[in-house]
Coordinates of C-alpha atoms and ligand atoms in Angstrom, one line a residue:
M1 CA 86.3 94.5 101.1
N2 CA 89.1 94.3 98.6
Y3 CA 92.2 95.8 100.1
S4 CA 94.0 96.0 96.8
E5 CA 91.4 98.6 95.7
L6 CA 91.1 100.2 99.1
L7 CA 94.8 100.9 99.7
Q8 CA 96.1 101.3 96.1
I9 CA 97.3 104.6 94.7
K10 CA 95.6 104.8 91.3
P11 CA 98.0 105.6 88.5
G12 CA 98.6 109.3 88.1
S13 CA 96.7 110.3 91.2
E14 CA 98.2 112.9 93.7
V15 CA 99.6 111.5 96.9
H16 CA 99.2 113.5 100.2
L17 CA 100.7 111.3 102.9
K18 CA 99.7 113.8 105.6
K19 CA 96.0 113.1 104.7
I20 CA 96.3 109.4 105.1
D21 CA 95.8 108.2 108.7
P22 CA 98.6 105.9 109.8
N23 CA 96.3 104.6 112.5
Y24 CA 93.6 103.5 110.0
T25 CA 92.5 99.9 110.5
A26 CA 89.6 99.5 108.0
E27 CA 86.8 97.4 109.4
H28 CA 88.9 96.0 112.2
T29 CA 88.9 97.6 115.6
E30 CA 91.5 95.6 117.6
K31 CA 94.3 93.1 117.2
K32 CA 92.5 90.3 119.0
S33 CA 89.5 90.1 116.7
A34 CA 91.7 90.6 113.6
G35 CA 93.7 87.5 114.7
K36 CA 91.5 84.9 113.1
H37 CA 91.5 86.7 109.8
V38 CA 95.3 86.9 110.0
E39 CA 95.6 83.1 110.6
K40 CA 93.3 82.4 107.7
L41 CA 95.3 84.7 105.4
D42 CA 98.5 83.1 106.4
R43 CA 97.3 79.7 105.5
K44 CA 96.0 81.0 102.2
L45 CA 99.3 82.7 101.5
R46 CA 101.1 79.5 102.0
E47 CA 98.8 77.5 99.7
L48 CA 99.0 80.2 97.0
Q49 CA 102.8 80.5 97.2
Y50 CA 103.1 76.7 96.9
L51 CA 100.9 76.8 93.8
L52 CA 103.0 79.6 92.3
Y53 CA 106.1 77.5 92.9
A54 CA 104.5 74.3 91.5
E55 CA 103.1 76.1 88.5
N56 CA 106.6 77.6 87.7
K57 CA 105.2 80.1 85.2
R58 CA 105.3 83.5 86.8
S59 CA 106.7 85.2 89.8
L60 CA 105.9 87.8 92.5
L61 CA 108.1 90.7 93.4
I62 CA 107.3 92.7 96.6
C63 CA 109.1 96.0 97.1
L64 CA 109.0 97.3 100.6
Q65 CA 109.8 100.9 101.4
A66 CA 109.5 103.0 104.5
L67 CA 111.1 105.4 106.9
D68 CA 113.1 104.0 109.8
A69 CA 111.3 101.8 112.3
A70 CA 108.1 101.6 110.2
G71 CA 108.3 97.9 110.2
K72 CA 110.0 96.6 107.1
D73 CA 111.7 93.8 109.0
G74 CA 108.5 92.8 110.9
T75 CA 106.5 92.7 107.7
I76 CA 109.1 90.5 106.0
N77 CA 109.2 88.2 108.9
H78 CA 105.4 87.9 108.9
V79 CA 104.9 87.5 105.1
L80 CA 107.9 85.3 104.5
G81 CA 107.2 83.3 107.7
S82 CA 104.0 82.0 106.1
M83 CA 105.8 80.8 103.0
N84 CA 107.8 77.7 102.1
P85 CA 111.5 78.8 102.1
Q86 CA 111.8 76.8 98.9
G87 CA 110.6 79.4 96.4
A88 CA 110.7 82.5 98.6
R89 CA 113.6 84.8 99.5
V90 CA 114.4 88.3 100.6
H91 CA 117.0 90.7 99.4
G92 CA 118.1 93.9 101.2
F93 CA 119.6 96.8 99.4
K94 CA 122.1 98.9 101.3
A95 CA 124.2 101.8 100.1
P96 CA 125.8 100.6 96.8
T97 CA 129.1 98.8 97.0
K98 CA 132.1 99.9 95.1
E99 CA 131.3 97.5 92.3
E100 CA 127.6 98.4 92.3
A101 CA 128.5 102.1 92.1
Q102 CA 130.4 101.3 88.9
H103 CA 127.1 100.5 87.1
D104 CA 123.8 102.2 86.4
F105 CA 121.4 102.2 89.4
L106 CA 119.3 99.3 88.1
W107 CA 122.2 96.9 87.6
R108 CA 122.2 95.5 91.1
I109 CA 118.4 95.3 91.1
E110 CA 118.1 93.3 87.9
Q111 CA 120.3 90.6 89.3
Q112 CA 117.9 90.0 92.2
V113 CA 114.6 89.8 90.4
P114 CA 112.6 86.5 90.9
N115 CA 112.9 83.4 88.8
K116 CA 109.8 81.8 87.6
G117 CA 107.8 80.3 90.5
E118 CA 109.6 82.5 93.0
V119 CA 108.5 85.2 95.5
V120 CA 111.1 87.8 96.2
I121 CA 110.8 90.6 98.7
F122 CA 113.0 93.6 98.3
N123 CA 113.9 95.3 101.6
R124 CA 114.5 98.7 100.1
S125 CA 114.7 98.7 96.3
Q126 CA 115.3 100.7 93.1
Y127 CA 113.3 103.4 94.8
E128 CA 116.2 104.3 97.2
D129 CA 117.8 106.0 94.1
V130 CA 115.0 108.6 94.0
L131 CA 114.6 108.8 97.8
V132 CA 117.8 108.7 100.0
V133 CA 119.8 109.8 96.9
R134 CA 117.5 112.8 96.4
V135 CA 117.2 113.8 100.1
H136 CA 121.0 113.6 100.6
K137 CA 121.8 115.2 97.3
L138 CA 124.0 112.2 96.3
V139 CA 123.6 112.9 92.7
P140 CA 122.5 116.1 90.8
E141 CA 118.8 116.8 90.6
E142 CA 118.6 116.1 86.9
V143 CA 120.0 112.6 87.5
W144 CA 117.5 111.4 90.0
K145 CA 114.7 113.2 88.1
G146 CA 115.5 111.1 85.1
R147 CA 115.1 107.9 87.0
Y148 CA 111.3 107.5 87.2
E149 CA 111.0 106.6 83.6
P150 CA 113.7 103.9 83.6
I151 CA 112.1 102.5 86.7
N152 CA 108.7 102.3 85.0
D153 CA 110.2 100.8 81.9
F154 CA 112.1 98.2 84.0
E155 CA 108.9 97.2 85.9
K156 CA 106.8 97.1 82.7
N157 CA 109.3 94.7 81.1
L158 CA 109.3 92.5 84.2
F159 CA 105.5 92.4 84.2
E160 CA 105.4 91.5 80.5
N161 CA 107.7 88.6 81.3
G162 CA 105.4 87.2 84.0
T163 CA 106.6 89.0 87.2
H164 CA 103.8 90.6 89.2
I165 CA 104.9 93.5 91.2
L166 CA 103.5 95.0 94.4
K167 CA 105.1 98.0 96.0
F168 CA 104.3 98.8 99.7
F169 CA 105.0 102.0 101.5
L170 CA 104.6 101.4 105.3
H171 CA 103.1 104.6 106.6
I172 CA 103.8 105.6 110.3
S173 CA 103.6 108.9 112.1
P174 CA 106.7 110.7 113.4
E175 CA 105.3 110.2 117.0
E176 CA 105.1 106.4 116.4
Q177 CA 108.7 106.4 115.1
L178 CA 109.9 108.1 118.2
L179 CA 108.1 105.6 120.4
R180 CA 109.7 102.8 118.5
F181 CA 113.1 104.4 118.8
R182 CA 112.5 104.5 122.6
Q183 CA 111.5 100.8 122.7
R184 CA 114.8 100.0 120.9
L185 CA 116.7 102.1 123.4
D186 CA 115.0 100.3 126.3
D187 CA 115.5 96.8 125.0
P188 CA 119.0 95.4 124.8
A189 CA 117.8 92.8 122.2
R190 CA 117.0 95.8 119.9
H191 CA 120.1 97.9 120.5
W192 CA 121.6 96.6 117.3
K193 CA 118.8 98.3 115.4
I194 CA 119.7 101.8 116.6
S195 CA 122.2 104.2 115.2
E196 CA 122.8 107.9 115.7
N197 CA 122.0 108.2 112.0
D198 CA 118.4 107.4 112.8
Y199 CA 118.0 110.7 114.5
A200 CA 119.7 112.6 111.7
E201 CA 117.4 110.9 109.2
R202 CA 114.4 111.8 111.3
E203 CA 115.3 115.5 111.0
L204 CA 114.8 115.0 107.3
W205 CA 111.3 113.6 107.7
D206 CA 109.5 116.2 105.5
D207 CA 112.1 115.9 102.7
Y208 CA 111.6 112.1 102.7
I209 CA 107.8 112.5 102.6
S210 CA 108.0 114.8 99.6
A211 CA 110.4 112.4 97.9
Y212 CA 108.0 109.5 98.6
E213 CA 105.0 111.4 97.4
E214 CA 106.6 112.2 94.1
A215 CA 108.0 108.7 93.6
I216 CA 104.7 107.1 94.3
R217 CA 102.7 109.4 92.1
K218 CA 105.1 109.0 89.2
T219 CA 105.5 105.2 89.4
S220 CA 102.2 103.8 90.6
T221 CA 101.1 102.0 87.4
K222 CA 98.6 99.3 86.5
H223 CA 101.3 96.7 86.2
A224 CA 103.2 97.8 89.3
P225 CA 100.9 99.5 91.7
W226 CA 101.9 101.2 95.0
F227 CA 99.9 100.6 98.2
I228 CA 100.1 102.9 101.2
I229 CA 99.8 100.7 104.3
P230 CA 98.8 102.4 107.5
A231 CA 101.4 101.0 109.8
N232 CA 101.1 102.5 113.3
N233 CA 99.4 99.2 114.3
K234 CA 101.7 96.4 113.5
W235 CA 98.9 93.8 113.4
F236 CA 97.0 95.9 110.8
R237 CA 100.1 96.4 108.7
N238 CA 100.7 92.6 108.6
L239 CA 97.0 91.9 107.9
A240 CA 96.8 94.4 105.1
V241 CA 100.0 93.3 103.3
A242 CA 99.1 89.6 103.6
R243 CA 95.7 90.4 102.3
I244 CA 96.9 92.3 99.2
V245 CA 99.4 89.5 98.4
V246 CA 96.6 86.9 98.7
E247 CA 94.2 88.9 96.6
T248 CA 96.9 89.3 93.9
L249 CA 97.9 85.7 93.8
E250 CA 94.2 84.6 93.8
S251 CA 93.5 86.8 90.8
L252 CA 96.1 84.9 88.8
G253 CA 93.9 81.8 88.4
M254 CA 96.9 79.5 89.0
K255 CA 96.6 75.8 88.5
F256 CA 98.8 72.8 89.4
P257 CA 100.5 71.7 86.3
E258 CA 99.2 68.7 84.4
A259 CA 101.3 65.5 85.0
T260 CA 104.0 65.1 82.5
V261 CA 104.2 61.4 83.1
N262 CA 101.7 58.6 82.5
I263 CA 99.9 58.5 85.9
E264 CA 97.9 55.4 85.0
E265 CA 101.0 53.4 84.1
I266 CA 102.8 54.5 87.2
A267 CA 99.7 53.6 89.4
R268 CA 99.7 50.2 87.7
K269 CA 103.3 49.7 88.5
F270 CA 102.8 50.8 92.1
H271 CA 99.9 48.4 92.7
H272 CA 102.1 45.6 91.3
A273 CA 105.0 46.5 93.6
E274 CA 102.5 46.8 96.5
L275 CA 101.2 43.3 95.9
E276 CA 104.7 41.9 95.7
E277 CA 105.6 43.6 99.0
E278 CA 102.5 42.1 100.7
K279 CA 103.3 38.7 99.4
K280 CA 106.9 39.0 100.7
I281 CA 106.2 40.1 104.3
G282 CA 102.5 39.4 104.8
K283 CA 99.7 41.9 104.6
S284 CA 99.3 42.6 108.4
K285 CA 103.0 43.4 108.9
W286 CA 103.4 45.7 106.0
K287 CA 103.6 49.4 106.9
G288 CA 101.9 50.3 103.7
A289 CA 98.7 48.7 104.9
E290 CA 98.6 51.2 107.8
A291 CA 99.4 54.1 105.5
K292 CA 96.5 53.2 103.3
S293 CA 94.0 53.1 106.1
D294 CA 95.4 56.2 107.7
K295 CA 94.9 58.7 104.9
G296 CA 94.5 62.2 106.0
S297 CA 92.9 64.9 103.9
K298 CA 94.8 65.9 100.8
K299 CA 95.5 69.3 102.4
D300 CA 97.1 67.7 105.5
E301 CA 99.3 65.5 103.4
R302 CA 100.5 68.5 101.4
A303 CA 101.1 70.6 104.5
N304 CA 103.1 67.8 106.1
Q305 CA 105.1 67.3 103.0
H306 CA 106.0 70.9 102.7
G307 CA 106.7 71.7 106.4
K308 CA 104.6 73.7 108.9
Ligands
AMP1 P1 119.1 99.3 106.6 O1 117.9 99.1 105.7 O2 118.7 99.9 107.9 O3 120.0 98.2 106.7 O4 119.9 100.5 105.9 C1 120.4 100.5 104.6 C2 120.9 101.9 104.3 O5 121.3 101.8 102.9 C3 119.8 102.9 104.4 O6 120.2 104.0 105.1 C4 119.5 103.2 102.9 O7 119.0 104.5 102.8 C5 120.8 103.0 102.3 N1 120.7 102.8 100.9 C6 120.0 101.8 100.2 N2 120.1 102.0 98.9 C7 120.8 103.1 98.7 C8 121.3 103.8 97.5 N3 120.9 103.4 96.3 N4 122.1 104.9 97.7 C9 122.4 105.3 98.9 N5 122.0 104.7 100.1 C10 121.2 103.6 99.9
MG2 MG1 117.7 101.2 109.6

């Protein structure tokens, strides 16, 4: 089953979050049996990200949006945890700083988009400017209403310049949110995640849902689609996001770049140096002899070289 199809909001279609079950787990019934799929996906994710980095032609931008406690941090930890830190980074957007507030709302976003070969995850994004800003009436209605189009233009321009964009809304139920707030209260290691503000925001649940529905409907495009991720089950949330990222990267048909140097000439020089070394210290003592007879698979070598 292709999750990119299954969970994507088709351009222009209506979004009714109340009709989408946050407990949905597709063909999976429990965390344990999904585990081996997750492991496989994580390996694949790592290989594909390495290829994206090596190819150095295009990039991937992941926008993560959700209500409090829906699991943005956990998703980032999972997805980024499978990747090589060289070539992957996360950027969180908070309320604009004084300097950011001096510019148009996309100014700070533009500065954080990925370079070629890079994966960047936005923990909150340009969408806060049609979500929190709308719900809290931080700007007049005509201002936030005028932002969907610039967002679409901005994302189209990124896509045309080689950035693939995936936008995820992590969908939890209000009951699940309250349960997670309780877990935060009960666990001193999570106290830092709680604020009184969380409860005030929760009161605005329906306003946020309306804002999300409109934003997703108006900005899910072919070049920058939205996915609604049922997220009451953390294991399914991680599996679904990883799978969509893998499907997307696989669809790019990436290839390792051709060598830019003369490999035959370098190999000839290497063999010459190897012979010289053997002559100097004797074949049996030379470490290179061991390395030659101890060749692992290509994949193992690559995995060792690039950590994990
Ligand atoms: P957190 O993600 O929990 O660290 O919180 C970041 C806070 O910054 C959230 O309450 C967001 O709603 C808020 N925030 C992010 N972007 C904006 C924005 N453009 N305008 C106002 N508040 C924002
Ligand atoms: Mg928070």
